[in-house]
Structure formats: C-alpha cells, structure tokens
Short mmCIF file of N, CA, C and O in Angstrom, two decimals:
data_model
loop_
_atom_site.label_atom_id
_atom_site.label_comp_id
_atom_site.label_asym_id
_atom_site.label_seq_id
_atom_site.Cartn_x
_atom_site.Cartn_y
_atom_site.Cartn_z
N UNK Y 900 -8.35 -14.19 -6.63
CA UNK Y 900 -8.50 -12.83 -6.15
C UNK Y 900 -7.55 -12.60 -4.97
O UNK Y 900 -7.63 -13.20 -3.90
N UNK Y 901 -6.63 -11.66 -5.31
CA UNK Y 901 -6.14 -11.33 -4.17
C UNK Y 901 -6.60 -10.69 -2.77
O UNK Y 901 -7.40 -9.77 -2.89
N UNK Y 902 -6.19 -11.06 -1.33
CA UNK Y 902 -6.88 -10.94 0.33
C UNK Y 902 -6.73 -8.83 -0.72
O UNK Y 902 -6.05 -8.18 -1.52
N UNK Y 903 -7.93 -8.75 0.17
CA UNK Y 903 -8.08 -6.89 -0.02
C UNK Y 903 -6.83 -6.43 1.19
O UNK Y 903 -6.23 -7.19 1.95
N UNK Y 904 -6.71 -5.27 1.10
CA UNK Y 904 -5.73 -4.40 2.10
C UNK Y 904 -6.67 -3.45 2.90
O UNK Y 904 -7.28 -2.51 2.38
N UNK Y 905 -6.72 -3.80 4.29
CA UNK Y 905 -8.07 -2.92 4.95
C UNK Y 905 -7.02 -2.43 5.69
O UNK Y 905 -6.05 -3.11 6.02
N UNK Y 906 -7.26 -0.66 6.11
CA UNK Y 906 -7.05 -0.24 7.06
C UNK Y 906 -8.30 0.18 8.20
O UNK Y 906 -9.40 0.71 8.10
N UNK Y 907 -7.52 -0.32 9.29
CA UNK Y 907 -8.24 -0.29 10.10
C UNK Y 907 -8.32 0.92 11.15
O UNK Y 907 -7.26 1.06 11.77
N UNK Y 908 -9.47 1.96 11.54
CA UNK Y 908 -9.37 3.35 11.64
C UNK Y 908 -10.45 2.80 13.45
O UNK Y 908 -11.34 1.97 13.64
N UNK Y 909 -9.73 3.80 14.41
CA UNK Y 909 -10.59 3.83 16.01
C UNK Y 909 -10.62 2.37 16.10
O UNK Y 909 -11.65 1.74 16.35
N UNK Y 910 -9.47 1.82 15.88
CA UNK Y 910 -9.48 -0.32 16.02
C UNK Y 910 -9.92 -0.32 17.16
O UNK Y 910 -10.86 -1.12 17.21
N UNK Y 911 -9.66 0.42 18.62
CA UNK Y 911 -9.80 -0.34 19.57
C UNK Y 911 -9.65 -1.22 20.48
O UNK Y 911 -8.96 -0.51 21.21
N UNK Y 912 -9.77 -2.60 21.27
CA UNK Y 912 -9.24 -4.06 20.88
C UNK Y 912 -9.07 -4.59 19.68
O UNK Y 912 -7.99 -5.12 19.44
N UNK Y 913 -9.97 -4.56 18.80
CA UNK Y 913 -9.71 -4.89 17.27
C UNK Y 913 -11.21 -6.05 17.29
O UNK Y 913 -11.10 -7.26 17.05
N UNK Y 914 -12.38 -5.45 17.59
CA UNK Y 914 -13.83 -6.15 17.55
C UNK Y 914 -13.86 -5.83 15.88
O UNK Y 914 -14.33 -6.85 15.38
N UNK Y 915 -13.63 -5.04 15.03
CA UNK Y 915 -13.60 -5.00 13.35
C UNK Y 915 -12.91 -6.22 12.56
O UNK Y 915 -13.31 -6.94 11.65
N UNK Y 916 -11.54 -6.13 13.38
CA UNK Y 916 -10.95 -7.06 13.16
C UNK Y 916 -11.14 -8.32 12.97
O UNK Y 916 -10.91 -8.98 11.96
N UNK Y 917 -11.61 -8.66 14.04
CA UNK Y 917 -12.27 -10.23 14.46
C UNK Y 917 -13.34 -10.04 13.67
O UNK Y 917 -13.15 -10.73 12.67
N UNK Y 918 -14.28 -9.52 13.59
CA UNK Y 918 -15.41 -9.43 12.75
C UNK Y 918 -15.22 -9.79 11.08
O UNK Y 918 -15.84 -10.59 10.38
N UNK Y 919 -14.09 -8.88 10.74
CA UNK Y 919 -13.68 -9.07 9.53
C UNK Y 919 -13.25 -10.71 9.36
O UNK Y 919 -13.66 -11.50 8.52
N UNK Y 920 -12.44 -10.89 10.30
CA UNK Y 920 -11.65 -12.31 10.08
C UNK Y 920 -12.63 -13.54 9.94
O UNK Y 920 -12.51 -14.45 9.13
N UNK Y 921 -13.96 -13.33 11.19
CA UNK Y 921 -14.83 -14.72 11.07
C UNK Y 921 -15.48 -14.61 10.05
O UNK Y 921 -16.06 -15.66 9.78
N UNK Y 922 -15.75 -13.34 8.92
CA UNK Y 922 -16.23 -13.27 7.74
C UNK Y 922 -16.11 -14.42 6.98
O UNK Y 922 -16.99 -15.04 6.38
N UNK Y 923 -15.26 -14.57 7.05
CA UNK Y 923 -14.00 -15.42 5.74
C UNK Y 923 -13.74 -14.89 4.73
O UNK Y 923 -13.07 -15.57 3.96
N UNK Y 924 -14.18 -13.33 4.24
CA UNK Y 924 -13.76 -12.53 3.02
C UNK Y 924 -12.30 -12.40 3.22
O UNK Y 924 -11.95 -11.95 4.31
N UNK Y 925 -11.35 -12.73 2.33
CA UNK Y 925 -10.28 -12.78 1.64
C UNK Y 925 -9.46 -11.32 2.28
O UNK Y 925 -9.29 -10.26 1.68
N UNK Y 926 -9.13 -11.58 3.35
CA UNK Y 926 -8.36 -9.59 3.24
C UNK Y 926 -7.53 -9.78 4.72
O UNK Y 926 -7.51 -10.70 5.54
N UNK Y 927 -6.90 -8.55 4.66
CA UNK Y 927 -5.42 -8.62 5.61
C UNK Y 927 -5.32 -6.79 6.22
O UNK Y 927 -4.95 -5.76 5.65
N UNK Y 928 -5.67 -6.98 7.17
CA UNK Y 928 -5.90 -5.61 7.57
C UNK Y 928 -4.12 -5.41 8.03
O UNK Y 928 -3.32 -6.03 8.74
N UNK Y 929 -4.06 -3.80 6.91
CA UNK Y 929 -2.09 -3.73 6.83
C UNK Y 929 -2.02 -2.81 8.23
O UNK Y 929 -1.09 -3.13 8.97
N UNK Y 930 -2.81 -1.79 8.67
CA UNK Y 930 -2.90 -1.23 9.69
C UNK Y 930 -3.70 -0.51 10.90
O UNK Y 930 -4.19 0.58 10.62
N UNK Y 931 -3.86 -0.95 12.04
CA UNK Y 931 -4.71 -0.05 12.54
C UNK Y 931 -4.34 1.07 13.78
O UNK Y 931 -3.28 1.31 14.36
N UNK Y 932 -5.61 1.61 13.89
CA UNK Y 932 -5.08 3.12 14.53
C UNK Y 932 -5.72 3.50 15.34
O UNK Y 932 -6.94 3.48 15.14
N UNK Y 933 -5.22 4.00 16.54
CA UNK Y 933 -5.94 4.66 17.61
C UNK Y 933 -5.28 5.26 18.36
O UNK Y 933 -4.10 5.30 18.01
N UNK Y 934 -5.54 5.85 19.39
CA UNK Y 934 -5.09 7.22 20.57
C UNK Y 934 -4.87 6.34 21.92
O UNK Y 934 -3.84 6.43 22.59
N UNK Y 935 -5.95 5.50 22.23
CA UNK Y 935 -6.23 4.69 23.52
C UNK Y 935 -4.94 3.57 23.67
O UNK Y 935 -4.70 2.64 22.89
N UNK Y 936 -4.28 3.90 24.77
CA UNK Y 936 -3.30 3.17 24.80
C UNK Y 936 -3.78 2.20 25.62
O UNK Y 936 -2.90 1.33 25.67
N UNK Y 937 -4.69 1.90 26.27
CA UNK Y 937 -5.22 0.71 26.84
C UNK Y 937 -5.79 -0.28 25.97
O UNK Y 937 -5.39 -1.43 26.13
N UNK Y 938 -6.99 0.06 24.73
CA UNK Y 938 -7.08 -0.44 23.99
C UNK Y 938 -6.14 -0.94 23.10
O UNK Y 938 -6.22 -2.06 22.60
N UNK Y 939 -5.08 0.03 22.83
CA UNK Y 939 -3.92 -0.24 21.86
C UNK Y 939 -3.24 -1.77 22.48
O UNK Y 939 -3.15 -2.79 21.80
N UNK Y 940 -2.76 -1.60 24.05
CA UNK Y 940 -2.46 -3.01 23.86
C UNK Y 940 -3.24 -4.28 24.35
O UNK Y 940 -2.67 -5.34 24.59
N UNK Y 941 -4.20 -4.13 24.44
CA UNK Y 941 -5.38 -5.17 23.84
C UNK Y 941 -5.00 -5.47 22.62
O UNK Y 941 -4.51 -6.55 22.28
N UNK Y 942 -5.21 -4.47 21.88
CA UNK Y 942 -5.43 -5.11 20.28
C UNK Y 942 -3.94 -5.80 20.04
O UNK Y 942 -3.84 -6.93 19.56
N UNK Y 943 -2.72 -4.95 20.46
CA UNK Y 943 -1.73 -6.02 20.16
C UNK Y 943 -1.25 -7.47 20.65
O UNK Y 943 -0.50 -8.32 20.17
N UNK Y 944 -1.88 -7.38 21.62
CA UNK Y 944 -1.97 -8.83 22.42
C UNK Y 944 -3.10 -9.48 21.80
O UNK Y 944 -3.21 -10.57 22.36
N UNK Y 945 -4.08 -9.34 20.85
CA UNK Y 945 -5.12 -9.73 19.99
C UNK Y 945 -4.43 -10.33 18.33
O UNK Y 945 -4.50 -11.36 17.65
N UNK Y 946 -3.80 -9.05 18.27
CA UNK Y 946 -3.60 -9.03 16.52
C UNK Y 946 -2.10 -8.70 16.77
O UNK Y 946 -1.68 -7.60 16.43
N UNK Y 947 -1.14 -9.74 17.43
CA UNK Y 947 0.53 -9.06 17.44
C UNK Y 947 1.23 -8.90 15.81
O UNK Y 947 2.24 -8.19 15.74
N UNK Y 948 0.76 -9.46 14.66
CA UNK Y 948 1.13 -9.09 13.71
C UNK Y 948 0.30 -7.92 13.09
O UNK Y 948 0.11 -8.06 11.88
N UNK Y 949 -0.03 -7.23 13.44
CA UNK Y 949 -0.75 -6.03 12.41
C UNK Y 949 -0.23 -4.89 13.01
O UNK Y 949 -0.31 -4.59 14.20
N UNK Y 950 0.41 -4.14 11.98
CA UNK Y 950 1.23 -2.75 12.56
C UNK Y 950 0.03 -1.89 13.36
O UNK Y 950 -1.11 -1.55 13.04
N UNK Y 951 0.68 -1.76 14.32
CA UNK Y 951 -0.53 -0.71 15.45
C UNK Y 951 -0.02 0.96 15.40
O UNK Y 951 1.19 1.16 15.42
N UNK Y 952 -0.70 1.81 15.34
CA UNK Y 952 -0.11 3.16 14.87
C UNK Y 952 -1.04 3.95 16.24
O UNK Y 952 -2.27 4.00 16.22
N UNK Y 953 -0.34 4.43 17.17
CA UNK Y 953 -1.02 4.95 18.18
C UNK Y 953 -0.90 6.79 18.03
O UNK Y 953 -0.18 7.65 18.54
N UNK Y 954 -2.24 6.79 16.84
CA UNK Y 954 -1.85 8.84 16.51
C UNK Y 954 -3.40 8.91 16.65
O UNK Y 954 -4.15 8.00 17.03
N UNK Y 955 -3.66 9.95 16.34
CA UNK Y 955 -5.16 10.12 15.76
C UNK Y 955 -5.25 10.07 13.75
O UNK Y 955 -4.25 10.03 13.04
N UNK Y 956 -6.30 10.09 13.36
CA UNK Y 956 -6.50 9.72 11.94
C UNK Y 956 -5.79 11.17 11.34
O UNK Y 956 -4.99 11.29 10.41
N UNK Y 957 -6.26 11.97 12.02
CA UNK Y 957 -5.87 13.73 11.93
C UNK Y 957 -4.47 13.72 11.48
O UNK Y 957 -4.00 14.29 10.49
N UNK Y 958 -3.84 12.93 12.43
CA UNK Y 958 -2.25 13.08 11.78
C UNK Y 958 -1.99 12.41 11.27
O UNK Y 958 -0.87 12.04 11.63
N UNK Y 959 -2.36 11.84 10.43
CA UNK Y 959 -1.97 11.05 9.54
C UNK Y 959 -1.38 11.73 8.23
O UNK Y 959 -1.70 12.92 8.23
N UNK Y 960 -0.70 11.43 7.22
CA UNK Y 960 -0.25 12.37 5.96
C UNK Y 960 -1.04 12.05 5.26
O UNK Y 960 -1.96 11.47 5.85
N UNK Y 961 -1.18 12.16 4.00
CA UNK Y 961 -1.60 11.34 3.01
C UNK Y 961 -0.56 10.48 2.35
O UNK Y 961 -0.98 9.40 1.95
N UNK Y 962 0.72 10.75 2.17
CA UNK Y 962 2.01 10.15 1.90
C UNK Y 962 2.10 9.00 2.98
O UNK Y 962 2.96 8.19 2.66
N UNK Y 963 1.45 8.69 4.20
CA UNK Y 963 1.48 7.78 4.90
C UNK Y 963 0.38 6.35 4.24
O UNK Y 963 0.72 5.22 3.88
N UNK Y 964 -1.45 7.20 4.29
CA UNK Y 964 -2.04 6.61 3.45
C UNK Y 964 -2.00 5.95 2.66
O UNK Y 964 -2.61 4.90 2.49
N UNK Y 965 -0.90 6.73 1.72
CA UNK Y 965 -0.71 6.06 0.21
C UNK Y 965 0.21 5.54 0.86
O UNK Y 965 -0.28 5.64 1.99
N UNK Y 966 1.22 5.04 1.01
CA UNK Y 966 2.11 4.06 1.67
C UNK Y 966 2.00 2.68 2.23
O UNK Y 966 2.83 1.78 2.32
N UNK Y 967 0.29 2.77 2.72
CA UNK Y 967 -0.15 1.60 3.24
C UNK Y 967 -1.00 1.21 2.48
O UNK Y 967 -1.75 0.50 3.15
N UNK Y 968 -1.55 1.28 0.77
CA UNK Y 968 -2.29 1.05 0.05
C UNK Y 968 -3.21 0.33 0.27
O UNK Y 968 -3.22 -0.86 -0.05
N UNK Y 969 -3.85 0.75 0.68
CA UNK Y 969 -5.32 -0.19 1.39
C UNK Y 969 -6.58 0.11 0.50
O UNK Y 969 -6.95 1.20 0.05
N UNK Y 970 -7.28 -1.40 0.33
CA UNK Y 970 -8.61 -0.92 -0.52
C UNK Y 970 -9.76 -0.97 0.29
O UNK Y 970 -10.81 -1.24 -0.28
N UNK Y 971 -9.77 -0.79 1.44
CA UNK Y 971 -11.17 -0.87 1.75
C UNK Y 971 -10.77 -0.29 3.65
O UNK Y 971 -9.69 -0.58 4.15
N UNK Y 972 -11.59 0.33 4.26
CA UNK Y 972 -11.38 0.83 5.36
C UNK Y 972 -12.22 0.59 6.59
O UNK Y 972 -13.34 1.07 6.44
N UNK Y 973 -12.01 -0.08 7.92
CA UNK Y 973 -13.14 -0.53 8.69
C UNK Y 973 -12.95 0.64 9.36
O UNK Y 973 -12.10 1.47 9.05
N UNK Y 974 -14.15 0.77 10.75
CA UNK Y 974 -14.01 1.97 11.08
C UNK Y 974 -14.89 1.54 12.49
O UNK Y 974 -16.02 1.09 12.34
N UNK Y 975 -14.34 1.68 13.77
CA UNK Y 975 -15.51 1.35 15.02
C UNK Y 975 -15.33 2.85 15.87
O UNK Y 975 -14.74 2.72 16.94
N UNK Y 976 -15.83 4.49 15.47
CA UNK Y 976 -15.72 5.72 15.68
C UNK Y 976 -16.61 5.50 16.99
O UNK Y 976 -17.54 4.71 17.10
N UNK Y 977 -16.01 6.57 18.18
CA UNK Y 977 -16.45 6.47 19.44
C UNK Y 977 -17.80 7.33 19.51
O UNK Y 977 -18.67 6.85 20.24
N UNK Y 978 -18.10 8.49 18.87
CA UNK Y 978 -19.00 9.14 18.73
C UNK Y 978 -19.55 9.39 17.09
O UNK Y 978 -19.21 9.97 16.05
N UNK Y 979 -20.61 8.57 17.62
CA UNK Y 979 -21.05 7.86 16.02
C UNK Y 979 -21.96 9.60 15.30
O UNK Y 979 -21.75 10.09 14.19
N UNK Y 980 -22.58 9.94 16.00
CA UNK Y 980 -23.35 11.03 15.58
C UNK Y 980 -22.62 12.26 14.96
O UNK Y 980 -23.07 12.85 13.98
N UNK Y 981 -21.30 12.68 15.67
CA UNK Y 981 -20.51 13.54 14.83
C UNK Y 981 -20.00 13.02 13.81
O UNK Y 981 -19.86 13.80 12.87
N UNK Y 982 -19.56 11.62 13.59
CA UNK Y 982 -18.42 11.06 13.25
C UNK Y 982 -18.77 10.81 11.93
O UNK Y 982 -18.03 10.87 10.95
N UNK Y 983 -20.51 10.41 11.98
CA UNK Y 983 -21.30 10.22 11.08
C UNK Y 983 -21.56 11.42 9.83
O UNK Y 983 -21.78 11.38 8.62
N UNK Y 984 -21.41 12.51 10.91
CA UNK Y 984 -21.74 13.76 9.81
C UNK Y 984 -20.56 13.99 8.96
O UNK Y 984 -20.71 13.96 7.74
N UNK Y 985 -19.44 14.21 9.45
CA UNK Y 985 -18.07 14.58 8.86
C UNK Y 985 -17.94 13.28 7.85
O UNK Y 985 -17.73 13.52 6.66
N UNK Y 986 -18.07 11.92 8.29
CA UNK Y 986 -17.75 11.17 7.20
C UNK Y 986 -18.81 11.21 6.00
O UNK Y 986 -18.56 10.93 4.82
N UNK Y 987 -19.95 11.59 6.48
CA UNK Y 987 -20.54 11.36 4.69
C UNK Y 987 -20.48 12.47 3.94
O UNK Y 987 -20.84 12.52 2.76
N UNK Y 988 -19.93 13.59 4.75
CA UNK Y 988 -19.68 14.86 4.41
C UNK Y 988 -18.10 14.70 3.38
O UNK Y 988 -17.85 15.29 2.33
N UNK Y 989 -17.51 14.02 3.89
CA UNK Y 989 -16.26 13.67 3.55
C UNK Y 989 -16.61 12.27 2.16
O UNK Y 989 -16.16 12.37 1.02
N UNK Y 990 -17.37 11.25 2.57
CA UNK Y 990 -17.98 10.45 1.47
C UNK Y 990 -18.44 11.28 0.25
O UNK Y 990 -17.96 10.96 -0.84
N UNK Y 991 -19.22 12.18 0.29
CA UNK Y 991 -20.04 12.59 -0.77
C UNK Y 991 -18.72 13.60 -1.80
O UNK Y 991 -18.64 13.59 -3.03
N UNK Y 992 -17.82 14.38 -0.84
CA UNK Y 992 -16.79 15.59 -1.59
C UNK Y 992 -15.86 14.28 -2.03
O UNK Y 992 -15.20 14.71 -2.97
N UNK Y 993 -15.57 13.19 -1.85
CA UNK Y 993 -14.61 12.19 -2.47
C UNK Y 993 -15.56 11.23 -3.60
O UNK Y 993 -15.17 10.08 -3.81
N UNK Y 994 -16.85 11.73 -4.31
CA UNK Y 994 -17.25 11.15 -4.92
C UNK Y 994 -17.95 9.28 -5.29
O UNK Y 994 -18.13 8.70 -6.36
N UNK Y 995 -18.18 8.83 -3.71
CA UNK Y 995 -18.60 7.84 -3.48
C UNK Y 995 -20.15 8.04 -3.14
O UNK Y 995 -20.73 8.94 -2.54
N UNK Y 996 -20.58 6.87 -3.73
CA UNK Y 996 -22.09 6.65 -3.50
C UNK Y 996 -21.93 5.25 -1.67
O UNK Y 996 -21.04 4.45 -1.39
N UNK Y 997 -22.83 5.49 -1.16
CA UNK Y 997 -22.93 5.17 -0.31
C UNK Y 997 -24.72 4.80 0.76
O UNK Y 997 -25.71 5.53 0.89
N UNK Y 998 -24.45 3.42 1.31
CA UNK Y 998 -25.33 2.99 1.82
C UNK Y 998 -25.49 3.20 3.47
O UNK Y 998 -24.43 3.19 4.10
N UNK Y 999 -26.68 3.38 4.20
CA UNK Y 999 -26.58 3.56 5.53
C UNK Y 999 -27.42 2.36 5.99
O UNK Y 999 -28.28 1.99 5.20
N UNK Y 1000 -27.31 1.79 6.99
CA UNK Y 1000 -27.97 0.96 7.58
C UNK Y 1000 -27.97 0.55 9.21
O UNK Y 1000 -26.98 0.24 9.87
N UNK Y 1001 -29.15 0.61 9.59
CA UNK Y 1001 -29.63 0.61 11.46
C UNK Y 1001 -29.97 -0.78 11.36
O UNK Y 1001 -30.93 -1.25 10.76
N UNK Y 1002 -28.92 -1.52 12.15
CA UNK Y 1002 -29.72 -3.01 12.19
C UNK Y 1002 -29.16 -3.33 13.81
O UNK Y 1002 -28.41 -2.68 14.53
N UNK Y 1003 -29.85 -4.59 14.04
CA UNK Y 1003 -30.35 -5.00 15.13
C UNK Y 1003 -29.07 -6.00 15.06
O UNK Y 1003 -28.58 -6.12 13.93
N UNK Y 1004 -28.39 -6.81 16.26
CA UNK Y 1004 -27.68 -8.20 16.00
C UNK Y 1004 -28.54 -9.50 15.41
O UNK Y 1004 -28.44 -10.29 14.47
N UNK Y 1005 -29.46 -9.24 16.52
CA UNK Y 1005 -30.57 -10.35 16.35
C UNK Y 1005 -31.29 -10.70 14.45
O UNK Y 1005 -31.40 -11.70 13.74
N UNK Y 1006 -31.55 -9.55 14.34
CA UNK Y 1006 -31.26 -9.77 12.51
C UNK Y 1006 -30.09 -10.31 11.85
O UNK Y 1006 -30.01 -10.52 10.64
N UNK Y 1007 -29.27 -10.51 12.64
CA UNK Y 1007 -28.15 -11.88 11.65
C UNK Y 1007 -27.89 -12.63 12.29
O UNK Y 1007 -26.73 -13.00 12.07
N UNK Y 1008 -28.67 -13.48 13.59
CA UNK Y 1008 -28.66 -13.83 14.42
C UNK Y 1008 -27.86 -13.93 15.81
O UNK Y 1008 -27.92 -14.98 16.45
N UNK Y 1009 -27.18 -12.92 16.25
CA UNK Y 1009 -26.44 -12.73 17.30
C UNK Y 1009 -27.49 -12.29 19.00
O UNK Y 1009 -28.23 -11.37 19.37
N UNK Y 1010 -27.29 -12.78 19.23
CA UNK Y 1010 -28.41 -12.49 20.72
C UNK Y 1010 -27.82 -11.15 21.43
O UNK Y 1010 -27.26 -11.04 22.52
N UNK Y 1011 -28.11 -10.29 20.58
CA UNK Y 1011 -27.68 -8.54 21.21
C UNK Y 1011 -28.59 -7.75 20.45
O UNK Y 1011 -28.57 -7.81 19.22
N UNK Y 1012 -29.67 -6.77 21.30
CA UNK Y 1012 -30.52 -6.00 20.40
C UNK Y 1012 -29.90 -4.80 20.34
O UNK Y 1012 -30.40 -4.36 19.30
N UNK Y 1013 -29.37 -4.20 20.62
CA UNK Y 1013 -28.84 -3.03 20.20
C UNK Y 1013 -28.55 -2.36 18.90
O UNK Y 1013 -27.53 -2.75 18.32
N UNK Y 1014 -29.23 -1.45 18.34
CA UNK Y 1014 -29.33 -1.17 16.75
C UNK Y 1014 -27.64 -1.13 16.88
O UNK Y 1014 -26.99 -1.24 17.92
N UNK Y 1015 -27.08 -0.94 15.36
CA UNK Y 1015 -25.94 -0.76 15.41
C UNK Y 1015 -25.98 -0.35 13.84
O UNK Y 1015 -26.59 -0.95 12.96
N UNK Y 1016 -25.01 1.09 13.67
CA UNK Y 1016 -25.21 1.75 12.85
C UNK Y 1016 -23.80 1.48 11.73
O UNK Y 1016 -22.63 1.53 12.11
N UNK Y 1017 -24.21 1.19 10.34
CA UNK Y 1017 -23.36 0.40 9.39
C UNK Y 1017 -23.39 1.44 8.46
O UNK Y 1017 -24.38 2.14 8.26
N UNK Y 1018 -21.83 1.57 7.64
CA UNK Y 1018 -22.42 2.14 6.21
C UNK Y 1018 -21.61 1.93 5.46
O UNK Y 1018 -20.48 2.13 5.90
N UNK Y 1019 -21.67 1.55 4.27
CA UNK Y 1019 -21.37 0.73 3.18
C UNK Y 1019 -20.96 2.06 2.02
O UNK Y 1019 -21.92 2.83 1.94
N UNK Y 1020 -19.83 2.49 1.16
CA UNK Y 1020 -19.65 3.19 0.21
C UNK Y 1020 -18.21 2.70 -0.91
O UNK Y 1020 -17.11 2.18 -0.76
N UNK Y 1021 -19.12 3.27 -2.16
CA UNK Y 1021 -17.89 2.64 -3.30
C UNK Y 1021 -18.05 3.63 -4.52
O UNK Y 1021 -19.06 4.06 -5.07
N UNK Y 1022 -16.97 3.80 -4.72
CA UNK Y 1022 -16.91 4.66 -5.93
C UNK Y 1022 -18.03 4.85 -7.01
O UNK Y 1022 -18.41 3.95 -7.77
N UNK Y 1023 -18.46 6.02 -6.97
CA UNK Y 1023 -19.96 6.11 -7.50
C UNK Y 1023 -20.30 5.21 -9.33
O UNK Y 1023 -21.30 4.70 -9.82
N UNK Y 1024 -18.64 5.44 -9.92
CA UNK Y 1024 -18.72 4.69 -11.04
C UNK Y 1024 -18.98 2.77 -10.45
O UNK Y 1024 -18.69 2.02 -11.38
N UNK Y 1025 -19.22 2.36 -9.77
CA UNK Y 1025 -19.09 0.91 -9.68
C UNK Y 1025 -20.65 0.62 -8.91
O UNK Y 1025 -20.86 1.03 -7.77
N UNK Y 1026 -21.62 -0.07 -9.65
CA UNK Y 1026 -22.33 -0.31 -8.45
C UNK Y 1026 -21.97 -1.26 -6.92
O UNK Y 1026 -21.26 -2.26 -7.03
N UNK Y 1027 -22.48 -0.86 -5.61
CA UNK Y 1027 -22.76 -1.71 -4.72
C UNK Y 1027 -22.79 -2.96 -4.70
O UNK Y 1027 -23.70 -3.33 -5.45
N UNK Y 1028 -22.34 -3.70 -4.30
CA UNK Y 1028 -22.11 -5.47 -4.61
C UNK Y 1028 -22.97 -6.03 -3.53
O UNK Y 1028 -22.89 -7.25 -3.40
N UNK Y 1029 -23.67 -5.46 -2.83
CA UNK Y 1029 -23.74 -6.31 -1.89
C UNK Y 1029 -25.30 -5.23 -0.82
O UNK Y 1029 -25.12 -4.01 -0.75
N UNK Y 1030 -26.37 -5.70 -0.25
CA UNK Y 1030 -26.72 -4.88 0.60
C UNK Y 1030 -26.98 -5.70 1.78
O UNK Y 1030 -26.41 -6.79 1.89
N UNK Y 1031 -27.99 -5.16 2.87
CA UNK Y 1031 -28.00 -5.32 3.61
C UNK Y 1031 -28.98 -6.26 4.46
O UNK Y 1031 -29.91 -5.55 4.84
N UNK Y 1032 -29.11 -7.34 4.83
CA UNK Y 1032 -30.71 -7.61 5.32
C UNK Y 1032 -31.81 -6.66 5.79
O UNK Y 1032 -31.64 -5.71 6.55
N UNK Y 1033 -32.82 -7.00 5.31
CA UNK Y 1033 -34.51 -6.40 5.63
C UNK Y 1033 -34.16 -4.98 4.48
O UNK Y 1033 -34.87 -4.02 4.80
N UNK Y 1034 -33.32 -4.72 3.37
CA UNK Y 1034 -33.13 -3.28 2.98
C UNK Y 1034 -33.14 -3.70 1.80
O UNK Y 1034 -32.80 -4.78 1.32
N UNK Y 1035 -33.88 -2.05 1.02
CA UNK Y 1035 -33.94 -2.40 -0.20
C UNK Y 1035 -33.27 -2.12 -1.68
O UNK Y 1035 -33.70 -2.13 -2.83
N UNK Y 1036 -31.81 -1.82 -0.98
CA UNK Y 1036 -30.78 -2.00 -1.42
C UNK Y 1036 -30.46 -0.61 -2.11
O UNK Y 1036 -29.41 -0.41 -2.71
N UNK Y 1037 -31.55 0.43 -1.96
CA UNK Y 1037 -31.00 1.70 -2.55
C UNK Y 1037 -30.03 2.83 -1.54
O UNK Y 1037 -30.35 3.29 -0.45
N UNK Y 1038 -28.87 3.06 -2.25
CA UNK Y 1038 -28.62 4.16 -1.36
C UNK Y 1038 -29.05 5.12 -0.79
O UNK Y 1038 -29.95 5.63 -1.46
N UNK Y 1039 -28.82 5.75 0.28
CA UNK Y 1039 -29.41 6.90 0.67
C UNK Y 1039 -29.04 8.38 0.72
O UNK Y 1039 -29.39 9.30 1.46
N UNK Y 1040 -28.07 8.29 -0.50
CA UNK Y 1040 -27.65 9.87 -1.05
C UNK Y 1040 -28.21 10.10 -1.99
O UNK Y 1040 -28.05 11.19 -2.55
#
C-alpha cells in the first residue's frame, strides 16, 4: 500500500503532524498551511522537509488542491465551534458520510483531560474503516 498524501490545513507547529507520524499509518503529509508566522516557523524548524504555504485555506485555488493530490486531510482549526459548523456544512454538500467524536486523552491513555473534539469522514459510497473508543460506531448525520 502506498504512504497516503495528507494535507495538512491550520498545521500550526505541526502537533497533527507528529501525531500522524507516531501513528505509524503509512502517509507523507505533501503540505501544510497557515497564516501564523510564528507558528509557521516552528513547524519548519519541526518538519524542514514539508512544503509550508503561509496563506489562509480561503486562498487557496482548487487548481492548487488538485496539484497537491492529497487523500486524506488533517486539520487543528483555532475556533472549533464555527469551524465545526462550516465544515460539516461543507462535509455533507461534498457528499461524505461522517463521524463526530468528544473524547478525553486519558481514554487512549495520555495524562490530559481535556475533551478534544475529532471527526472522521469518507465518501458516503465506502463504509468507515475504523471508529472510535467508548463509540458505537454510527455516524452522526
């Protein structure tokens, strides 16, 4: 199986990044993106090989998108409550079924209680591969 192509969206330092990487799932994040130029060079002093794109997502083309053919997209959005609405708003008109999930660290054992809000979506023709601990695996659209 070939590493997936993640773009990486509000990287940040690149905490997705690292997250993704200690996974050990197979994938190569081709780009990430943000506004914060403080964060920006964090993350490149973190991740000096991963193209860093300092715009907002807004300007992005779609001719750019498709350019960086990426199958799968991480996402660490600063204001989760708007960010939340527009994307499943945006999930549901692009025809993906999609999972939400409030979990704790301490539920996968990390010593941080802070809920932390996850959501999982894939083309509505394909089921879900995968859910979440303590969940019972149905979507919530």
């Amino acid at each position: 199986m070939e590493p997936l192509r993640v773009l990486e969206l509000y990287s940040g330092v690149g905490g997705m990044h690292h997250a993704l990487r200690e996974s050990c799932i197979p994938a190569q994040v081709v780009a990430a993106i943000d506004v914060n130029t403080v964060a920006n060079e964090v993350y490149k002093y973190n991740f000096p090989n991963t193209q860093l794109l300092a715009k907002t997502i807004e300007g992005i083309t779609l001719e750019e998108f498709d350019r960086l053919s990426f199958d799968m997209i991480l996402m660490s959005p600063p204001c989760q409550p708007f960010t939340r609405d527009l994307l499943i708003q945006t999930i549901e008109n692009c025809g993906f079924q999609y999972q939400e999930f409030l979990l704790s660290p301490t539920s996968l054992g990390i010593p941080n209680s802070r809920l932390r809000y996850f959501l999982i979506a894939k083309l509505q023709s394909e089921p879900l591969p995968f859910q979440a601990p303590g969940t019972d695996g149905v979507p919530q659209n």
